[in-house]
Amino acid sequence: RHQRCPSRAAGHAVVTEVETVEVVDVFCEPDGPVQILVKLPQNGSIKQFDRPRDQSLQKTLQRISLTLKKGPKKKGRGKFRPWEDGAKGAGAERAGESAPEINCLLDETGHEIEDLPLADAFTSARAPSLLKLSGRNYRVRLNRPMVKSITCRGQPMVGYRLVPAGTTAQWNVEDLPHLRWEWRNGSGELLAKTRCFTPTKAEVGTSLKVIARPPLAKDAEMSKVLGVDDEEAAAHLIFDPVLEAPFPPSLATERNEEMQKQKQRCQESDHCFRVVSYNMLADSYRHFWD
């Protein structure tokens, strides 16, 4: 389904290779507007349409088709540039008027999806695959895998591990445990391909950047179709420059080892217990933040 897109010609289903058609990304979440991203044929810029969920499919396609014909607005002016495709000015408009207008959405079998509310038309059950707008064919990519954002607590310091967390769209939350991570320094050099990263003295004074991408598909062709390596599908987080540790990591290790020894002695003795006062904890925290 994702590798090829069926279209219709003379009443028969025709298979179109995905590389030969532009992609339209459609995001239909459980609530909120339906987002449709279409590349304008005039300059290749991406136009985003936020349409109400209950708006009819045909009304939406007509509006998008009209925008595609007009093209992007001129800078500093409120008028659209006419779509010039092999003709100029009014001649192109007359040619567009005389040509038959076909705006429709086809499923994976090549059958046209009926005029439904957008929230019902763009569902995985209906499998929308090909969109016909203003004489052009677009491959529909519904709810592509993507990482929306990254969060991470703490300031980057030498010897202290950073543990970021990614946020995906609602339709691919199952990808969270399998996200692909990259850590790079300020010059773009790859440091690690793991989720967690511990800065070293080599990174002191330089900024860090972590990138999260959706997991790869079962094969390379499917990954290309889903666009899991596209920049639009990834999330980025840039940290402040790495700082020196507040105290040597070796000291923290020594403290931890001593605490483990005391814990072991308490567990081995049946008549021994340990009392920890608030002042001891406060002193420990003071040394940590100093």
JSON list of N, CA, C and O in Angstrom, two decimals, residues 1 4-16 104-114 126-132:
[
{"chain": "A", "resi": 1, "resn": "ARG", "atom": "N", "xyz": [0.82, -1.20, 0.00]},
{"chain": "A", "resi": 1, "resn": "ARG", "atom": "CA", "xyz": [0.00, 0.00, 0.00]},
{"chain": "A", "resi": 1, "resn": "ARG", "atom": "C", "xyz": [0.86, 1.26, 0.00]},
{"chain": "A", "resi": 1, "resn": "ARG", "atom": "O", "xyz": [0.59, 2.22, -0.66]},
{"chain": "A", "resi": 4, "resn": "ARG", "atom": "N", "xyz": [3.24, 1.66, -3.59]},
{"chain": "A", "resi": 4, "resn": "ARG", "atom": "CA", "xyz": [2.67, 2.09, -4.86]},
{"chain": "A", "resi": 4, "resn": "ARG", "atom": "C", "xyz": [1.31, 2.71, -4.63]},
{"chain": "A", "resi": 4, "resn": "ARG", "atom": "O", "xyz": [0.62, 2.39, -3.68]},
{"chain": "A", "resi": 5, "resn": "CYS", "atom": "N", "xyz": [0.95, 3.62, -5.50]},
{"chain": "A", "resi": 5, "resn": "CYS", "atom": "CA", "xyz": [-0.32, 4.30, -5.37]},
{"chain": "A", "resi": 5, "resn": "CYS", "atom": "C", "xyz": [-1.18, 4.02, -6.59]},
{"chain": "A", "resi": 5, "resn": "CYS", "atom": "O", "xyz": [-0.76, 4.30, -7.71]},
{"chain": "A", "resi": 6, "resn": "PRO", "atom": "N", "xyz": [-2.38, 3.46, -6.43]},
{"chain": "A", "resi": 6, "resn": "PRO", "atom": "CA", "xyz": [-3.25, 3.23, -7.56]},
{"chain": "A", "resi": 6, "resn": "PRO", "atom": "C", "xyz": [-4.00, 4.48, -7.94]},
{"chain": "A", "resi": 6, "resn": "PRO", "atom": "O", "xyz": [-4.40, 5.27, -7.12]},
{"chain": "A", "resi": 7, "resn": "SER", "atom": "N", "xyz": [-4.17, 4.69, -9.24]},
{"chain": "A", "resi": 7, "resn": "SER", "atom": "CA", "xyz": [-5.00, 5.76, -9.75]},
{"chain": "A", "resi": 7, "resn": "SER", "atom": "C", "xyz": [-5.89, 5.19, -10.83]},
{"chain": "A", "resi": 7, "resn": "SER", "atom": "O", "xyz": [-5.75, 4.03, -11.22]},
{"chain": "A", "resi": 8, "resn": "ARG", "atom": "N", "xyz": [-6.81, 6.01, -11.34]},
{"chain": "A", "resi": 8, "resn": "ARG", "atom": "CA", "xyz": [-7.73, 5.51, -12.35]},
{"chain": "A", "resi": 8, "resn": "ARG", "atom": "C", "xyz": [-7.51, 6.18, -13.69]},
{"chain": "A", "resi": 8, "resn": "ARG", "atom": "O", "xyz": [-7.26, 7.38, -13.76]},
{"chain": "A", "resi": 9, "resn": "ALA", "atom": "N", "xyz": [-7.64, 5.40, -14.71]},
{"chain": "A", "resi": 9, "resn": "ALA", "atom": "CA", "xyz": [-7.58, 5.91, -16.07]},
{"chain": "A", "resi": 9, "resn": "ALA", "atom": "C", "xyz": [-8.50, 5.05, -16.91]},
{"chain": "A", "resi": 9, "resn": "ALA", "atom": "O", "xyz": [-8.35, 3.83, -16.96]},
{"chain": "A", "resi": 10, "resn": "ALA", "atom": "N", "xyz": [-9.47, 5.71, -17.54]},
{"chain": "A", "resi": 10, "resn": "ALA", "atom": "CA", "xyz": [-10.43, 5.00, -18.39]},
{"chain": "A", "resi": 10, "resn": "ALA", "atom": "C", "xyz": [-11.15, 3.91, -17.60]},
{"chain": "A", "resi": 10, "resn": "ALA", "atom": "O", "xyz": [-11.45, 2.84, -18.12]},
{"chain": "A", "resi": 11, "resn": "GLY", "atom": "N", "xyz": [-11.42, 4.17, -16.32]},
{"chain": "A", "resi": 11, "resn": "GLY", "atom": "CA", "xyz": [-12.21, 3.24, -15.53]},
{"chain": "A", "resi": 11, "resn": "GLY", "atom": "C", "xyz": [-11.44, 2.08, -14.97]},
{"chain": "A", "resi": 11, "resn": "GLY", "atom": "O", "xyz": [-12.01, 1.18, -14.38]},
{"chain": "A", "resi": 12, "resn": "HIS", "atom": "N", "xyz": [-10.12, 2.05, -15.15]},
{"chain": "A", "resi": 12, "resn": "HIS", "atom": "CA", "xyz": [-9.32, 0.93, -14.65]},
{"chain": "A", "resi": 12, "resn": "HIS", "atom": "C", "xyz": [-8.31, 1.44, -13.64]},
{"chain": "A", "resi": 12, "resn": "HIS", "atom": "O", "xyz": [-7.84, 2.58, -13.71]},
{"chain": "A", "resi": 13, "resn": "ALA", "atom": "N", "xyz": [-7.98, 0.59, -12.68]},
{"chain": "A", "resi": 13, "resn": "ALA", "atom": "CA", "xyz": [-6.97, 0.94, -11.69]},
{"chain": "A", "resi": 13, "resn": "ALA", "atom": "C", "xyz": [-5.60, 0.89, -12.33]},
{"chain": "A", "resi": 13, "resn": "ALA", "atom": "O", "xyz": [-5.24, -0.07, -13.00]},
{"chain": "A", "resi": 14, "resn": "VAL", "atom": "N", "xyz": [-4.82, 1.95, -12.13]},
{"chain": "A", "resi": 14, "resn": "VAL", "atom": "CA", "xyz": [-3.47, 2.04, -12.69]},
{"chain": "A", "resi": 14, "resn": "VAL", "atom": "C", "xyz": [-2.50, 2.23, -11.54]},
{"chain": "A", "resi": 14, "resn": "VAL", "atom": "O", "xyz": [-2.75, 3.03, -10.63]},
{"chain": "A", "resi": 15, "resn": "VAL", "atom": "N", "xyz": [-1.38, 1.52, -11.54]},
{"chain": "A", "resi": 15, "resn": "VAL", "atom": "CA", "xyz": [-0.39, 1.62, -10.48]},
{"chain": "A", "resi": 15, "resn": "VAL", "atom": "C", "xyz": [0.62, 2.68, -10.84]},
{"chain": "A", "resi": 15, "resn": "VAL", "atom": "O", "xyz": [1.18, 2.69, -11.93]},
{"chain": "A", "resi": 16, "resn": "THR", "atom": "N", "xyz": [0.86, 3.62, -9.94]},
{"chain": "A", "resi": 16, "resn": "THR", "atom": "CA", "xyz": [1.82, 4.69, -10.14]},
{"chain": "A", "resi": 16, "resn": "THR", "atom": "C", "xyz": [2.94, 4.56, -9.13]},
{"chain": "A", "resi": 16, "resn": "THR", "atom": "O", "xyz": [2.69, 4.44, -7.94]},
{"chain": "A", "resi": 104, "resn": "CYS", "atom": "N", "xyz": [-10.44, 14.77, -6.63]},
{"chain": "A", "resi": 104, "resn": "CYS", "atom": "CA", "xyz": [-10.99, 13.61, -5.93]},
{"chain": "A", "resi": 104, "resn": "CYS", "atom": "C", "xyz": [-9.90, 12.92, -5.12]},
{"chain": "A", "resi": 104, "resn": "CYS", "atom": "O", "xyz": [-8.71, 13.16, -5.32]},
{"chain": "A", "resi": 105, "resn": "LEU", "atom": "N", "xyz": [-10.35, 12.07, -4.22]},
{"chain": "A", "resi": 105, "resn": "LEU", "atom": "CA", "xyz": [-9.46, 11.29, -3.36]},
{"chain": "A", "resi": 105, "resn": "LEU", "atom": "C", "xyz": [-9.73, 9.82, -3.61]},
{"chain": "A", "resi": 105, "resn": "LEU", "atom": "O", "xyz": [-10.87, 9.37, -3.53]},
{"chain": "A", "resi": 106, "resn": "LEU", "atom": "N", "xyz": [-8.67, 9.07, -3.93]},
{"chain": "A", "resi": 106, "resn": "LEU", "atom": "CA", "xyz": [-8.81, 7.65, -4.24]},
{"chain": "A", "resi": 106, "resn": "LEU", "atom": "C", "xyz": [-8.21, 6.80, -3.12]},
{"chain": "A", "resi": 106, "resn": "LEU", "atom": "O", "xyz": [-7.21, 7.20, -2.49]},
{"chain": "A", "resi": 107, "resn": "ASP", "atom": "N", "xyz": [-8.79, 5.63, -2.91]},
{"chain": "A", "resi": 107, "resn": "ASP", "atom": "CA", "xyz": [-8.23, 4.72, -1.92]},
{"chain": "A", "resi": 107, "resn": "ASP", "atom": "C", "xyz": [-7.19, 3.82, -2.58]},
{"chain": "A", "resi": 107, "resn": "ASP", "atom": "O", "xyz": [-6.87, 3.97, -3.76]},
{"chain": "A", "resi": 108, "resn": "GLU", "atom": "N", "xyz": [-6.66, 2.85, -1.84]},
{"chain": "A", "resi": 108, "resn": "GLU", "atom": "CA", "xyz": [-5.58, 2.02, -2.35]},
{"chain": "A", "resi": 108, "resn": "GLU", "atom": "C", "xyz": [-6.01, 1.09, -3.47]},
{"chain": "A", "resi": 108, "resn": "GLU", "atom": "O", "xyz": [-5.17, 0.55, -4.20]},
{"chain": "A", "resi": 109, "resn": "THR", "atom": "N", "xyz": [-7.31, 0.90, -3.65]},
{"chain": "A", "resi": 109, "resn": "THR", "atom": "CA", "xyz": [-7.81, 0.06, -4.75]},
{"chain": "A", "resi": 109, "resn": "THR", "atom": "C", "xyz": [-8.14, 0.87, -5.99]},
{"chain": "A", "resi": 109, "resn": "THR", "atom": "O", "xyz": [-8.55, 0.31, -7.00]},
{"chain": "A", "resi": 110, "resn": "GLY", "atom": "N", "xyz": [-8.00, 2.19, -5.91]},
{"chain": "A", "resi": 110, "resn": "GLY", "atom": "CA", "xyz": [-8.31, 3.03, -7.05]},
{"chain": "A", "resi": 110, "resn": "GLY", "atom": "C", "xyz": [-9.74, 3.54, -7.09]},
{"chain": "A", "resi": 110, "resn": "GLY", "atom": "O", "xyz": [-10.13, 4.20, -8.04]},
{"chain": "A", "resi": 111, "resn": "HIS", "atom": "N", "xyz": [-10.53, 3.26, -6.07]},
{"chain": "A", "resi": 111, "resn": "HIS", "atom": "CA", "xyz": [-11.91, 3.73, -6.02]},
{"chain": "A", "resi": 111, "resn": "HIS", "atom": "C", "xyz": [-11.97, 5.09, -5.33]},
{"chain": "A", "resi": 111, "resn": "HIS", "atom": "O", "xyz": [-11.24, 5.35, -4.38]},
{"chain": "A", "resi": 112, "resn": "GLU", "atom": "N", "xyz": [-12.85, 5.93, -5.84]},
{"chain": "A", "resi": 112, "resn": "GLU", "atom": "CA", "xyz": [-13.00, 7.27, -5.28]},
{"chain": "A", "resi": 112, "resn": "GLU", "atom": "C", "xyz": [-13.70, 7.20, -3.93]},
{"chain": "A", "resi": 112, "resn": "GLU", "atom": "O", "xyz": [-14.71, 6.52, -3.75]},
{"chain": "A", "resi": 113, "resn": "ILE", "atom": "N", "xyz": [-13.15, 7.94, -2.96]},
{"chain": "A", "resi": 113, "resn": "ILE", "atom": "CA", "xyz": [-13.76, 8.04, -1.65]},
{"chain": "A", "resi": 113, "resn": "ILE", "atom": "C", "xyz": [-14.88, 9.07, -1.71]},
{"chain": "A", "resi": 113, "resn": "ILE", "atom": "O", "xyz": [-14.69, 10.17, -2.22]},
{"chain": "A", "resi": 114, "resn": "GLU", "atom": "N", "xyz": [-16.03, 8.70, -1.21]},
{"chain": "A", "resi": 114, "resn": "GLU", "atom": "CA", "xyz": [-17.20, 9.57, -1.31]},
{"chain": "A", "resi": 114, "resn": "GLU", "atom": "C", "xyz": [-17.02, 10.86, -0.53]},
{"chain": "A", "resi": 114, "resn": "GLU", "atom": "O", "xyz": [-16.08, 11.01, 0.25]},
{"chain": "A", "resi": 126, "resn": "ARG", "atom": "N", "xyz": [-10.09, 3.68, 5.59]},
{"chain": "A", "resi": 126, "resn": "ARG", "atom": "CA", "xyz": [-10.44, 4.03, 4.19]},
{"chain": "A", "resi": 126, "resn": "ARG", "atom": "C", "xyz": [-9.21, 4.04, 3.30]},
{"chain": "A", "resi": 126, "resn": "ARG", "atom": "O", "xyz": [-9.33, 4.05, 2.07]},
{"chain": "A", "resi": 127, "resn": "ALA", "atom": "N", "xyz": [-8.02, 4.08, 3.88]},
{"chain": "A", "resi": 127, "resn": "ALA", "atom": "CA", "xyz": [-6.77, 3.97, 3.13]},
{"chain": "A", "resi": 127, "resn": "ALA", "atom": "C", "xyz": [-6.68, 4.95, 1.98]},
{"chain": "A", "resi": 127, "resn": "ALA", "atom": "O", "xyz": [-6.50, 4.56, 0.82]},
{"chain": "A", "resi": 128, "resn": "PRO", "atom": "N", "xyz": [-6.77, 6.27, 2.22]},
{"chain": "A", "resi": 128, "resn": "PRO", "atom": "CA", "xyz": [-6.58, 7.24, 1.14]},
{"chain": "A", "resi": 128, "resn": "PRO", "atom": "C", "xyz": [-5.16, 7.18, 0.61]},
{"chain": "A", "resi": 128, "resn": "PRO", "atom": "O", "xyz": [-4.20, 7.21, 1.38]},
{"chain": "A", "resi": 129, "resn": "SER", "atom": "N", "xyz": [-5.03, 7.06, -0.72]},
{"chain": "A", "resi": 129, "resn": "SER", "atom": "CA", "xyz": [-3.70, 6.85, -1.30]},
{"chain": "A", "resi": 129, "resn": "SER", "atom": "C", "xyz": [-3.31, 7.86, -2.36]},
{"chain": "A", "resi": 129, "resn": "SER", "atom": "O", "xyz": [-2.15, 8.20, -2.48]},
{"chain": "A", "resi": 130, "resn": "LEU", "atom": "N", "xyz": [-4.29, 8.34, -3.15]},
{"chain": "A", "resi": 130, "resn": "LEU", "atom": "CA", "xyz": [-3.97, 9.23, -4.26]},
{"chain": "A", "resi": 130, "resn": "LEU", "atom": "C", "xyz": [-4.95, 10.39, -4.27]},
{"chain": "A", "resi": 130, "resn": "LEU", "atom": "O", "xyz": [-6.16, 10.21, -4.14]},
{"chain": "A", "resi": 131, "resn": "LEU", "atom": "N", "xyz": [-4.39, 11.59, -4.40]},
{"chain": "A", "resi": 131, "resn": "LEU", "atom": "CA", "xyz": [-5.20, 12.81, -4.43]},
{"chain": "A", "resi": 131, "resn": "LEU", "atom": "C", "xyz": [-5.04, 13.48, -5.78]},
{"chain": "A", "resi": 131, "resn": "LEU", "atom": "O", "xyz": [-3.91, 13.74, -6.22]},
{"chain": "A", "resi": 132, "resn": "LYS", "atom": "N", "xyz": [-6.15, 13.76, -6.43]},
{"chain": "A", "resi": 132, "resn": "LYS", "atom": "CA", "xyz": [-6.13, 14.43, -7.74]},
{"chain": "A", "resi": 132, "resn": "LYS", "atom": "C", "xyz": [-6.59, 15.87, -7.54]},
{"chain": "A", "resi": 132, "resn": "LYS", "atom": "O", "xyz": [-7.71, 16.12, -7.11]}
]
